[in-house]
Amino acid sequence: VILIKEGIEVEHTDSKSIAVKSANTLLDECKSKADRSLKNIDNTNNPVDPLHVLDTLTACVQKGVATEIERANEEIAFQAQVRKNMASQLENYTCADETLNTTEAKRTETWRGRKVSVMIDRPASKVHTVENFLTEDECKAVEDAARPILHDATVADGSGGSHKSDSRKAKQAGIKVHWDKEADGDLIARLSRRVYDYVNHVLPFDIMEDGQEDLMSIQYFGRGPEDEKPDRYMPHCDGDCNGMLFKPGNRMATIVMYCEIPKVGGATRFRNSNVHIKPKQYAATFFSYIDSETMKMDDGFTEHSGCPVVEGEKKIVTQWVRLGVDKENPWNSFNTLGIKYTDAENQ
Protein backbone atom coordinates (compact mmCIF):
# COMPACT_ATOMS: atom_id res chain seq x y z
CA VAL A 1 0.00 0.00 0.00
CA ILE A 2 1.36 3.40 -0.98
CA LEU A 3 -0.14 6.54 0.60
CA ILE A 4 0.32 9.76 -1.38
CA LYS A 5 -0.34 12.99 0.46
CA GLU A 6 -2.19 15.86 -1.13
CA GLY A 7 0.04 18.27 -3.01
CA ILE A 8 2.68 15.70 -3.88
CA GLU A 9 3.18 14.98 -7.56
CA VAL A 10 4.04 11.40 -8.48
CA GLU A 11 5.54 10.47 -11.81
CA HIS A 12 6.03 6.85 -12.82
CA THR A 13 8.89 6.25 -15.23
CA ASP A 14 10.10 3.19 -17.09
CA SER A 15 11.80 2.66 -20.43
CA LYS A 16 8.53 2.97 -22.33
CA SER A 17 7.37 6.16 -20.60
CA ILE A 18 10.82 7.73 -21.01
CA ALA A 19 10.72 6.94 -24.74
CA VAL A 20 7.22 8.42 -25.09
CA LYS A 21 8.27 11.57 -23.23
CA SER A 22 11.37 11.94 -25.40
CA ALA A 23 9.30 11.48 -28.57
CA ASN A 24 6.72 14.04 -27.44
CA THR A 25 9.44 16.56 -26.61
CA LEU A 26 10.98 16.08 -30.04
CA LEU A 27 7.64 16.49 -31.79
CA ASP A 28 6.83 19.63 -29.80
CA GLU A 29 10.17 21.18 -30.78
CA CYS A 30 9.65 20.31 -34.44
CA LYS A 31 6.08 21.62 -34.42
CA SER A 32 7.39 24.92 -33.03
CA LYS A 33 9.96 25.14 -35.84
CA ALA A 34 7.29 24.41 -38.43
CA ASP A 35 5.01 27.02 -36.83
CA ARG A 36 7.77 29.66 -36.94
CA SER A 37 8.42 28.80 -40.57
CA LEU A 38 4.72 29.25 -41.30
CA LYS A 39 4.61 32.63 -39.53
CA ASN A 40 7.66 33.85 -41.44
CA ILE A 41 5.89 33.07 -44.70
CA ASP A 42 2.77 34.89 -43.50
CA ASN A 43 4.83 38.01 -42.67
CA THR A 44 6.09 38.22 -46.26
CA ASN A 45 2.52 38.05 -47.63
CA ASN A 46 3.64 35.24 -49.93
CA PRO A 47 1.37 32.23 -50.53
CA VAL A 48 1.85 29.46 -47.98
CA ASP A 49 3.67 26.48 -49.44
CA PRO A 50 2.53 23.43 -47.45
CA LEU A 51 5.39 21.34 -48.86
CA HIS A 52 7.93 23.79 -47.42
CA VAL A 53 6.33 23.54 -43.98
CA LEU A 54 6.21 19.74 -44.27
CA ASP A 55 9.87 19.66 -45.32
CA THR A 56 10.80 21.76 -42.28
CA LEU A 57 8.93 19.40 -39.96
CA THR A 58 10.40 16.29 -41.62
CA ALA A 59 13.99 17.59 -41.50
CA CYS A 60 13.61 18.42 -37.82
CA VAL A 61 12.22 14.98 -36.95
CA GLN A 62 14.91 13.21 -38.99
CA LYS A 63 17.69 15.13 -37.26
CA GLY A 64 16.19 14.56 -33.83
CA VAL A 65 15.62 10.84 -34.38
CA ALA A 66 19.14 10.41 -35.79
CA THR A 67 20.58 12.14 -32.72
CA GLU A 68 18.57 9.92 -30.36
CA ILE A 69 19.57 6.76 -32.22
CA GLU A 70 23.23 7.78 -32.17
CA ARG A 71 23.04 8.46 -28.44
CA ALA A 72 21.31 5.10 -27.85
CA ASN A 73 23.86 3.24 -29.97
CA GLU A 74 26.72 4.80 -28.03
CA GLU A 75 25.12 3.71 -24.76
CA ILE A 76 24.50 0.18 -26.09
CA ALA A 77 28.09 -0.09 -27.33
CA PHE A 78 29.40 1.07 -23.96
CA GLN A 79 27.27 -1.41 -22.03
CA ALA A 80 28.16 -4.22 -24.45
CA GLN A 81 31.86 -3.55 -23.93
CA VAL A 82 31.39 -3.56 -20.16
CA ARG A 83 29.57 -6.90 -20.43
CA LYS A 84 32.30 -8.39 -22.62
CA ASN A 85 35.04 -7.19 -20.28
CA MET A 86 33.27 -8.76 -17.31
CA ALA A 87 32.79 -12.00 -19.24
CA SER A 88 36.47 -12.05 -20.13
CA GLN A 89 37.48 -11.59 -16.48
CA LEU A 90 35.18 -14.42 -15.38
CA GLU A 91 36.16 -16.89 -18.12
CA ASN A 92 38.80 -18.82 -16.19
CA TYR A 93 36.79 -18.81 -12.96
CA THR A 94 33.69 -20.29 -14.58
CA CYS A 95 35.71 -22.89 -16.48
CA ALA A 96 37.46 -23.95 -13.25
CA ASP A 97 34.23 -24.25 -11.25
CA GLU A 98 33.23 -27.90 -11.50
CA THR A 99 30.13 -27.21 -9.40
CA LEU A 100 28.75 -24.95 -12.11
CA ASN A 101 25.99 -26.82 -13.92
CA THR A 102 24.52 -26.25 -17.34
CA THR A 103 22.60 -22.99 -17.54
CA GLU A 104 18.84 -23.37 -17.14
CA ALA A 105 17.07 -23.41 -20.50
CA LYS A 106 14.62 -20.71 -21.50
CA ARG A 107 12.30 -23.45 -22.71
CA THR A 108 12.35 -27.09 -23.83
CA GLU A 109 11.03 -28.68 -27.00
CA THR A 110 11.25 -32.06 -28.70
CA TRP A 111 12.67 -32.97 -32.08
CA ARG A 112 12.25 -36.51 -33.35
CA GLY A 113 11.73 -37.70 -29.79
CA ARG A 114 14.85 -35.93 -28.51
CA LYS A 115 14.76 -33.28 -25.79
CA VAL A 116 15.86 -29.86 -27.04
CA SER A 117 16.83 -27.16 -24.54
CA VAL A 118 16.70 -23.65 -25.98
CA MET A 119 19.36 -21.57 -24.23
CA ILE A 120 19.36 -18.48 -26.48
CA ASP A 121 16.68 -17.59 -29.01
CA ARG A 122 17.52 -14.27 -30.63
CA PRO A 123 17.09 -13.49 -34.35
CA ALA A 124 20.84 -13.67 -35.04
CA SER A 125 21.92 -15.80 -32.06
CA LYS A 126 20.49 -19.22 -31.24
CA VAL A 127 21.94 -21.85 -28.90
CA HIS A 128 20.29 -25.25 -28.37
CA THR A 129 21.31 -28.49 -26.72
CA VAL A 130 19.88 -31.76 -28.06
CA GLU A 131 20.02 -34.92 -25.97
CA ASN A 132 20.87 -38.30 -27.53
CA PHE A 133 21.69 -36.66 -30.84
CA LEU A 134 24.10 -39.38 -31.96
CA THR A 135 24.77 -43.01 -31.07
CA GLU A 136 27.70 -44.99 -29.71
CA ASP A 137 28.09 -46.75 -33.08
CA GLU A 138 28.20 -43.43 -34.95
CA CYS A 139 30.84 -42.11 -32.56
CA LYS A 140 32.93 -45.24 -33.07
CA ALA A 141 32.65 -44.92 -36.85
CA VAL A 142 33.90 -41.32 -36.74
CA GLU A 143 36.73 -42.18 -34.33
CA ASP A 144 37.86 -45.11 -36.48
CA ALA A 145 37.91 -42.91 -39.57
CA ALA A 146 39.85 -40.18 -37.74
CA ARG A 147 42.46 -42.35 -36.00
CA PRO A 148 45.00 -42.66 -38.86
CA ILE A 149 44.84 -38.98 -39.84
CA LEU A 150 44.72 -37.14 -36.49
CA HIS A 151 46.99 -34.11 -36.37
CA ASP A 152 47.47 -30.95 -34.31
CA ALA A 153 44.43 -28.67 -34.52
CA THR A 154 44.71 -25.40 -36.44
CA VAL A 155 42.77 -22.14 -36.65
CA ALA A 156 41.80 -20.07 -39.70
CA ASP A 157 44.34 -17.39 -40.60
CA GLY A 158 41.91 -14.96 -42.24
CA SER A 159 43.23 -15.52 -45.76
CA GLY A 160 41.68 -18.90 -46.48
CA GLY A 161 44.44 -20.95 -44.85
CA SER A 162 45.09 -22.18 -41.33
CA HIS A 163 47.90 -22.41 -38.80
CA LYS A 164 48.67 -23.75 -35.35
CA SER A 165 47.84 -21.45 -32.46
CA ASP A 166 48.22 -21.41 -28.68
CA SER A 167 44.54 -20.46 -28.53
CA ARG A 168 43.56 -23.95 -29.65
CA LYS A 169 45.26 -27.08 -28.35
CA ALA A 170 43.78 -30.38 -29.51
CA LYS A 171 43.98 -33.08 -32.17
CA GLN A 172 41.70 -33.07 -35.20
CA ALA A 173 40.90 -34.91 -38.41
CA GLY A 174 38.58 -34.03 -41.28
CA ILE A 175 36.18 -36.87 -42.11
CA LYS A 176 34.86 -37.27 -45.64
CA VAL A 177 31.20 -38.24 -45.78
CA HIS A 178 30.48 -40.98 -48.31
CA TRP A 179 27.06 -39.86 -49.43
CA ASP A 180 26.98 -42.61 -52.06
CA LYS A 181 26.76 -45.10 -49.17
CA GLU A 182 23.92 -43.33 -47.32
CA ALA A 183 21.25 -45.64 -48.74
CA ASP A 184 23.30 -48.61 -47.52
CA GLY A 185 23.18 -47.36 -43.93
CA ASP A 186 26.64 -45.81 -43.69
CA LEU A 187 26.89 -44.58 -40.09
CA ILE A 188 28.79 -41.37 -40.82
CA ALA A 189 26.42 -40.44 -43.65
CA ARG A 190 23.46 -41.17 -41.38
CA LEU A 191 24.86 -38.87 -38.70
CA SER A 192 25.68 -36.12 -41.17
CA ARG A 193 22.17 -36.26 -42.65
CA ARG A 194 20.77 -35.77 -39.14
CA VAL A 195 22.97 -32.70 -38.73
CA TYR A 196 21.54 -31.02 -41.85
CA ASP A 197 18.01 -32.07 -40.93
CA TYR A 198 18.34 -30.29 -37.59
CA VAL A 199 19.88 -27.18 -39.14
CA ASN A 200 16.96 -27.00 -41.57
CA HIS A 201 14.55 -27.57 -38.71
CA VAL A 202 15.83 -24.39 -37.03
CA LEU A 203 16.76 -22.22 -40.02
CA PRO A 204 14.77 -21.58 -43.23
CA PHE A 205 17.61 -21.99 -45.72
CA ASP A 206 17.09 -25.57 -46.96
CA ILE A 207 20.80 -26.32 -46.54
CA MET A 208 22.19 -29.18 -48.62
CA GLU A 209 25.31 -31.23 -48.00
CA ASP A 210 26.91 -30.32 -51.33
CA GLY A 211 29.98 -28.10 -51.02
CA GLN A 212 30.07 -28.12 -47.22
CA GLU A 213 33.14 -28.63 -45.04
CA ASP A 214 34.02 -32.15 -43.88
CA LEU A 215 32.87 -33.40 -40.53
CA MET A 216 35.63 -32.68 -38.02
CA SER A 217 36.70 -35.12 -35.32
CA ILE A 218 38.35 -33.19 -32.49
CA GLN A 219 39.99 -34.75 -29.44
CA TYR A 220 41.18 -33.07 -26.24
CA PHE A 221 43.32 -34.90 -23.66
CA GLY A 222 43.55 -34.13 -19.94
CA ARG A 223 46.95 -34.32 -18.28
CA GLY A 224 46.03 -33.37 -14.73
CA PRO A 225 45.52 -30.12 -12.79
CA GLU A 226 49.23 -29.26 -12.83
CA ASP A 227 49.34 -28.97 -16.62
CA GLU A 228 50.17 -25.33 -17.44
CA LYS A 229 49.03 -25.65 -21.08
CA PRO A 230 45.96 -27.87 -21.04
CA ASP A 231 44.02 -28.82 -24.16
CA ARG A 232 41.36 -26.16 -24.68
CA TYR A 233 39.91 -23.72 -27.20
CA MET A 234 40.05 -20.06 -26.23
CA PRO A 235 37.04 -17.74 -26.82
CA HIS A 236 36.33 -17.32 -30.53
CA CYS A 237 33.57 -17.03 -33.10
CA ASP A 238 33.08 -19.73 -35.74
CA GLY A 239 31.88 -17.14 -38.27
CA ASP A 240 31.62 -13.38 -38.32
CA CYS A 241 30.21 -12.00 -35.08
CA ASN A 242 30.38 -8.29 -35.80
CA GLY A 243 26.73 -7.60 -36.62
CA MET A 244 27.55 -6.96 -40.27
CA LEU A 245 25.86 -8.47 -43.34
CA PHE A 246 26.51 -12.13 -44.15
CA LYS A 247 29.22 -12.86 -46.71
CA PRO A 248 28.39 -15.57 -49.29
CA GLY A 249 29.97 -18.96 -48.75
CA ASN A 250 30.84 -18.32 -45.10
CA ARG A 251 29.79 -20.15 -41.95
CA MET A 252 26.49 -19.36 -40.30
CA ALA A 253 25.84 -22.31 -37.94
CA THR A 254 27.69 -24.98 -35.97
CA ILE A 255 26.78 -28.23 -34.32
CA VAL A 256 29.09 -29.86 -31.75
CA MET A 257 28.41 -33.49 -30.83
CA TYR A 258 29.92 -35.09 -27.71
CA CYS A 259 31.14 -38.67 -28.10
CA GLU A 260 33.30 -38.90 -24.98
CA ILE A 261 33.23 -36.49 -22.07
CA PRO A 262 36.09 -35.81 -19.62
CA LYS A 263 36.01 -36.46 -15.90
CA VAL A 264 37.00 -32.88 -15.16
CA GLY A 265 36.68 -29.81 -17.42
CA GLY A 266 35.68 -29.53 -21.03
CA ALA A 267 32.54 -27.41 -20.74
CA THR A 268 31.38 -25.26 -23.64
CA ARG A 269 30.93 -21.65 -22.59
CA PHE A 270 29.20 -18.76 -24.37
CA ARG A 271 30.67 -16.10 -22.15
CA ASN A 272 28.94 -13.02 -23.58
CA SER A 273 25.56 -14.69 -23.08
CA ASN A 274 26.45 -16.25 -19.72
CA VAL A 275 25.53 -19.70 -21.02
CA HIS A 276 27.53 -22.61 -19.61
CA ILE A 277 27.08 -26.10 -21.03
CA LYS A 278 28.52 -29.18 -19.33
CA PRO A 279 28.79 -31.81 -22.04
CA LYS A 280 26.62 -34.91 -21.95
CA GLN A 281 27.70 -38.03 -23.81
CA TYR A 282 25.93 -38.40 -27.18
CA ALA A 283 24.27 -34.97 -26.84
CA ALA A 284 24.87 -32.00 -29.15
CA THR A 285 25.13 -28.23 -28.90
CA PHE A 286 23.75 -26.33 -31.90
CA PHE A 287 24.26 -22.63 -32.42
CA SER A 288 23.57 -20.31 -35.33
CA TYR A 289 24.87 -16.80 -35.82
CA ILE A 290 22.80 -15.26 -38.60
CA ASP A 291 19.46 -13.44 -38.75
CA SER A 292 17.57 -15.25 -41.50
CA GLU A 293 15.45 -12.16 -42.27
CA THR A 294 17.99 -9.31 -42.25
CA MET A 295 20.96 -11.57 -43.14
CA LYS A 296 23.00 -9.77 -40.49
CA MET A 297 25.42 -11.74 -38.36
CA ASP A 298 25.48 -12.23 -34.60
CA ASP A 299 27.07 -9.45 -32.55
CA GLY A 300 29.12 -11.60 -30.19
CA PHE A 301 26.47 -13.57 -28.30
CA THR A 302 27.66 -16.88 -29.81
CA GLU A 303 31.34 -16.26 -29.12
CA HIS A 304 32.32 -19.40 -27.23
CA SER A 305 35.16 -21.40 -25.75
CA GLY A 306 36.03 -24.96 -24.93
CA CYS A 307 37.11 -24.98 -21.27
CA PRO A 308 40.38 -26.78 -20.42
CA VAL A 309 40.20 -30.55 -20.22
CA VAL A 310 41.83 -31.44 -16.91
CA GLU A 311 41.18 -35.17 -16.47
CA GLY A 312 39.99 -37.71 -19.00
CA GLU A 313 39.33 -37.21 -22.71
CA LYS A 314 36.88 -35.08 -24.63
CA LYS A 315 36.03 -36.37 -28.08
CA ILE A 316 33.66 -34.35 -30.21
CA VAL A 317 32.38 -34.27 -33.77
CA THR A 318 31.84 -30.82 -35.24
CA GLN A 319 30.08 -29.64 -38.39
CA TRP A 320 30.48 -26.04 -39.49
CA VAL A 321 27.60 -25.18 -41.78
CA ARG A 322 27.92 -22.70 -44.63
CA LEU A 323 25.38 -20.81 -46.71
CA GLY A 324 25.76 -20.24 -50.46
CA VAL A 325 27.87 -23.30 -51.29
CA ASP A 326 27.12 -26.17 -53.66
CA LYS A 327 28.93 -28.70 -55.86
CA GLU A 328 30.10 -26.03 -58.28
CA ASN A 329 30.93 -23.57 -55.51
CA PRO A 330 32.38 -25.53 -52.57
CA TRP A 331 33.32 -23.94 -49.27
CA ASN A 332 37.02 -23.64 -50.10
CA SER A 333 36.32 -21.66 -53.28
CA PHE A 334 35.40 -18.58 -51.19
CA ASN A 335 37.67 -16.27 -49.22
CA THR A 336 36.66 -14.81 -45.86
CA LEU A 337 35.25 -11.73 -47.64
CA GLY A 338 32.68 -13.91 -49.41
CA ILE A 339 34.38 -13.54 -52.79
CA LYS A 340 35.33 -16.52 -54.91
CA TYR A 341 39.06 -16.82 -55.37
CA THR A 342 38.63 -17.03 -59.15
CA ASP A 343 36.63 -13.80 -59.17
CA ALA A 344 39.18 -12.06 -56.95
CA GLU A 345 42.01 -13.04 -59.31
CA ASN A 346 40.14 -11.53 -62.26
CA GLN A 347 39.54 -8.18 -60.57
XYZ file of C-alpha atoms in Angstrom:
347
model
C 0.000 0.000 0.000
C 1.359 3.403 -0.979
C -0.135 6.543 0.601
C 0.322 9.762 -1.382
C -0.337 12.991 0.462
C -2.185 15.858 -1.134
C 0.037 18.270 -3.010
C 2.679 15.695 -3.877
C 3.183 14.982 -7.563
C 4.045 11.404 -8.475
C 5.540 10.474 -11.807
C 6.026 6.855 -12.819
C 8.887 6.254 -15.228
C 10.104 3.192 -17.093
C 11.803 2.655 -20.432
C 8.531 2.974 -22.333
C 7.372 6.164 -20.604
C 10.817 7.730 -21.011
C 10.721 6.936 -24.740
C 7.218 8.425 -25.094
C 8.271 11.567 -23.232
C 11.367 11.937 -25.402
C 9.302 11.480 -28.572
C 6.717 14.043 -27.436
C 9.444 16.561 -26.607
C 10.984 16.077 -30.042
C 7.640 16.492 -31.787
C 6.828 19.635 -29.796
C 10.170 21.177 -30.778
C 9.648 20.314 -34.437
C 6.080 21.621 -34.419
C 7.394 24.919 -33.031
C 9.958 25.140 -35.835
C 7.295 24.413 -38.434
C 5.013 27.021 -36.831
C 7.770 29.660 -36.941
C 8.423 28.802 -40.568
C 4.721 29.249 -41.302
C 4.607 32.626 -39.526
C 7.664 33.854 -41.438
C 5.892 33.066 -44.702
C 2.768 34.894 -43.497
C 4.831 38.007 -42.675
C 6.088 38.221 -46.260
C 2.524 38.050 -47.627
C 3.637 35.237 -49.930
C 1.374 32.229 -50.527
C 1.846 29.463 -47.979
C 3.671 26.476 -49.438
C 2.528 23.433 -47.453
C 5.386 21.340 -48.863
C 7.929 23.786 -47.419
C 6.329 23.541 -43.976
C 6.208 19.744 -44.273
C 9.870 19.656 -45.324
C 10.800 21.763 -42.280
C 8.926 19.403 -39.964
C 10.401 16.288 -41.620
C 13.987 17.588 -41.502
C 13.608 18.424 -37.822
C 12.224 14.984 -36.952
C 14.906 13.209 -38.985
C 17.689 15.131 -37.262
C 16.186 14.565 -33.831
C 15.620 10.843 -34.383
C 19.139 10.407 -35.791
C 20.578 12.143 -32.724
C 18.572 9.921 -30.359
C 19.569 6.757 -32.217
C 23.235 7.784 -32.175
C 23.040 8.461 -28.438
C 21.305 5.105 -27.848
C 23.863 3.243 -29.973
C 26.718 4.803 -28.034
C 25.117 3.707 -24.759
C 24.496 0.180 -26.088
C 28.086 -0.091 -27.333
C 29.402 1.068 -23.961
C 27.270 -1.408 -22.026
C 28.157 -4.216 -24.449
C 31.861 -3.549 -23.926
C 31.394 -3.564 -20.156
C 29.568 -6.901 -20.431
C 32.305 -8.387 -22.625
C 35.039 -7.191 -20.285
C 33.266 -8.757 -17.313
C 32.788 -12.003 -19.243
C 36.471 -12.049 -20.127
C 37.477 -11.591 -16.480
C 35.179 -14.423 -15.384
C 36.155 -16.888 -18.122
C 38.798 -18.823 -16.190
C 36.789 -18.814 -12.961
C 33.687 -20.288 -14.581
C 35.714 -22.888 -16.478
C 37.461 -23.950 -13.254
C 34.233 -24.246 -11.251
C 33.226 -27.901 -11.503
C 30.129 -27.214 -9.396
C 28.747 -24.954 -12.114
C 25.989 -26.824 -13.917
C 24.523 -26.251 -17.343
C 22.601 -22.987 -17.543
C 18.844 -23.375 -17.138
C 17.074 -23.407 -20.505
C 14.618 -20.713 -21.503
C 12.296 -23.454 -22.714
C 12.351 -27.091 -23.833
C 11.030 -28.683 -27.003
C 11.245 -32.062 -28.704
C 12.670 -32.974 -32.079
C 12.247 -36.513 -33.348
C 11.730 -37.698 -29.790
C 14.846 -35.927 -28.510
C 14.756 -33.283 -25.788
C 15.858 -29.855 -27.035
C 16.835 -27.160 -24.543
C 16.696 -23.648 -25.981
C 19.359 -21.565 -24.232
C 19.364 -18.481 -26.479
C 16.681 -17.588 -29.006
C 17.515 -14.271 -30.626
C 17.093 -13.493 -34.347
C 20.839 -13.670 -35.040
C 21.920 -15.795 -32.061
C 20.493 -19.216 -31.242
C 21.938 -21.850 -28.899
C 20.286 -25.249 -28.368
C 21.311 -28.491 -26.724
C 19.881 -31.758 -28.059
C 20.024 -34.919 -25.974
C 20.871 -38.304 -27.532
C 21.691 -36.662 -30.844
C 24.100 -39.385 -31.960
C 24.773 -43.006 -31.071
C 27.704 -44.988 -29.715
C 28.090 -46.752 -33.079
C 28.198 -43.431 -34.946
C 30.835 -42.110 -32.562
C 32.934 -45.240 -33.071
C 32.649 -44.916 -36.847
C 33.902 -41.320 -36.744
C 36.729 -42.177 -34.334
C 37.859 -45.107 -36.485
C 37.906 -42.905 -39.572
C 39.850 -40.178 -37.735
C 42.459 -42.349 -36.003
C 45.004 -42.661 -38.859
C 44.839 -38.982 -39.845
C 44.723 -37.140 -36.495
C 46.990 -34.107 -36.371
C 47.466 -30.947 -34.315
C 44.434 -28.669 -34.521
C 44.706 -25.403 -36.444
C 42.768 -22.143 -36.653
C 41.804 -20.067 -39.701
C 44.341 -17.390 -40.596
C 41.911 -14.958 -42.243
C 43.228 -15.519 -45.760
C 41.683 -18.896 -46.483
C 44.438 -20.953 -44.854
C 45.090 -22.177 -41.331
C 47.896 -22.406 -38.801
C 48.671 -23.755 -35.347
C 47.843 -21.452 -32.458
C 48.223 -21.413 -28.679
C 44.543 -20.459 -28.526
C 43.564 -23.955 -29.649
C 45.259 -27.075 -28.348
C 43.778 -30.380 -29.512
C 43.984 -33.075 -32.165
C 41.695 -33.068 -35.197
C 40.902 -34.909 -38.412
C 38.578 -34.031 -41.277
C 36.181 -36.868 -42.109
C 34.858 -37.271 -45.642
C 31.199 -38.238 -45.778
C 30.480 -40.982 -48.310
C 27.056 -39.864 -49.426
C 26.978 -42.608 -52.057
C 26.756 -45.099 -49.173
C 23.922 -43.328 -47.324
C 21.252 -45.644 -48.744
C 23.296 -48.614 -47.516
C 23.176 -47.359 -43.927
C 26.644 -45.814 -43.693
C 26.888 -44.582 -40.090
C 28.789 -41.365 -40.823
C 26.425 -40.439 -43.654
C 23.462 -41.167 -41.382
C 24.861 -38.871 -38.704
C 25.680 -36.125 -41.171
C 22.174 -36.261 -42.646
C 20.768 -35.771 -39.140
C 22.967 -32.701 -38.727
C 21.544 -31.025 -41.848
C 18.011 -32.066 -40.926
C 18.343 -30.289 -37.592
C 19.883 -27.180 -39.135
C 16.959 -26.998 -41.575
C 14.546 -27.569 -38.706
C 15.826 -24.395 -37.031
C 16.760 -22.217 -40.015
C 14.768 -21.577 -43.227
C 17.613 -21.989 -45.724
C 17.093 -25.571 -46.960
C 20.796 -26.321 -46.541
C 22.194 -29.185 -48.615
C 25.307 -31.228 -47.996
C 26.907 -30.321 -51.328
C 29.979 -28.096 -51.025
C 30.069 -28.124 -47.221
C 33.142 -28.632 -45.036
C 34.022 -32.146 -43.885
C 32.872 -33.402 -40.531
C 35.627 -32.683 -38.020
C 36.698 -35.125 -35.321
C 38.353 -33.193 -32.489
C 39.990 -34.748 -29.443
C 41.184 -33.072 -26.243
C 43.317 -34.902 -23.662
C 43.547 -34.134 -19.942
C 46.945 -34.319 -18.275
C 46.032 -33.367 -14.726
C 45.520 -30.122 -12.786
C 49.226 -29.262 -12.829
C 49.343 -28.972 -16.624
C 50.170 -25.335 -17.443
C 49.035 -25.648 -21.077
C 45.959 -27.867 -21.043
C 44.016 -28.818 -24.160
C 41.364 -26.157 -24.676
C 39.906 -23.720 -27.200
C 40.052 -20.061 -26.225
C 37.036 -17.742 -26.820
C 36.332 -17.315 -30.529
C 33.570 -17.029 -33.102
C 33.083 -19.730 -35.735
C 31.884 -17.144 -38.266
C 31.625 -13.378 -38.325
C 30.214 -12.003 -35.076
C 30.376 -8.293 -35.801
C 26.727 -7.597 -36.619
C 27.550 -6.964 -40.273
C 25.857 -8.472 -43.339
C 26.508 -12.133 -44.147
C 29.224 -12.857 -46.709
C 28.390 -15.566 -49.285
C 29.967 -18.957 -48.747
C 30.842 -18.323 -45.104
C 29.794 -20.150 -41.945
C 26.493 -19.364 -40.299
C 25.837 -22.311 -37.939
C 27.694 -24.979 -35.971
C 26.775 -28.232 -34.317
C 29.092 -29.861 -31.752
C 28.412 -33.491 -30.827
C 29.917 -35.087 -27.712
C 31.137 -38.668 -28.096
C 33.297 -38.903 -24.979
C 33.232 -36.492 -22.070
C 36.086 -35.807 -19.620
C 36.013 -36.462 -15.905
C 37.001 -32.875 -15.157
C 36.684 -29.815 -17.416
C 35.680 -29.530 -21.030
C 32.544 -27.405 -20.736
C 31.382 -25.259 -23.644
C 30.935 -21.650 -22.590
C 29.203 -18.759 -24.367
C 30.673 -16.097 -22.148
C 28.936 -13.018 -23.582
C 25.559 -14.687 -23.077
C 26.453 -16.246 -19.716
C 25.528 -19.696 -21.019
C 27.526 -22.612 -19.607
C 27.075 -26.105 -21.031
C 28.524 -29.178 -19.331
C 28.794 -31.815 -22.044
C 26.623 -34.909 -21.954
C 27.698 -38.025 -23.807
C 25.930 -38.397 -27.178
C 24.272 -34.968 -26.835
C 24.873 -31.999 -29.155
C 25.126 -28.233 -28.902
C 23.751 -26.333 -31.897
C 24.263 -22.626 -32.424
C 23.574 -20.308 -35.333
C 24.874 -16.801 -35.816
C 22.804 -15.260 -38.599
C 19.463 -13.437 -38.747
C 17.569 -15.248 -41.499
C 15.455 -12.161 -42.265
C 17.986 -9.310 -42.255
C 20.962 -11.570 -43.135
C 22.996 -9.769 -40.489
C 25.425 -11.739 -38.356
C 25.475 -12.225 -34.602
C 27.067 -9.450 -32.549
C 29.124 -11.603 -30.186
C 26.467 -13.567 -28.301
C 27.664 -16.877 -29.812
C 31.342 -16.263 -29.116
C 32.320 -19.404 -27.233
C 35.161 -21.395 -25.745
C 36.034 -24.960 -24.927
C 37.111 -24.977 -21.271
C 40.381 -26.784 -20.425
C 40.201 -30.555 -20.221
C 41.827 -31.442 -16.906
C 41.181 -35.168 -16.470
C 39.987 -37.705 -19.004
C 39.327 -37.209 -22.708
C 36.876 -35.076 -24.628
C 36.030 -36.372 -28.084
C 33.657 -34.348 -30.208
C 32.380 -34.265 -33.772
C 31.837 -30.824 -35.244
C 30.085 -29.641 -38.386
C 30.480 -26.045 -39.490
C 27.595 -25.176 -41.785
C 27.918 -22.699 -44.625
C 25.383 -20.811 -46.712
C 25.756 -20.241 -50.456
C 27.870 -23.296 -51.286
C 27.124 -26.174 -53.659
C 28.927 -28.698 -55.859
C 30.101 -26.026 -58.285
C 30.934 -23.568 -55.509
C 32.383 -25.531 -52.571
C 33.324 -23.939 -49.267
C 37.025 -23.638 -50.103
C 36.325 -21.657 -53.285
C 35.402 -18.578 -51.193
C 37.674 -16.273 -49.219
C 36.657 -14.807 -45.863
C 35.248 -11.731 -47.643
C 32.676 -13.911 -49.413
C 34.383 -13.541 -52.786
C 35.328 -16.521 -54.914
C 39.064 -16.816 -55.374
C 38.634 -17.034 -59.151
C 36.629 -13.795 -59.172
C 39.179 -12.057 -56.946
C 42.010 -13.036 -59.307
C 40.137 -11.528 -62.258
C 39.543 -8.182 -60.573
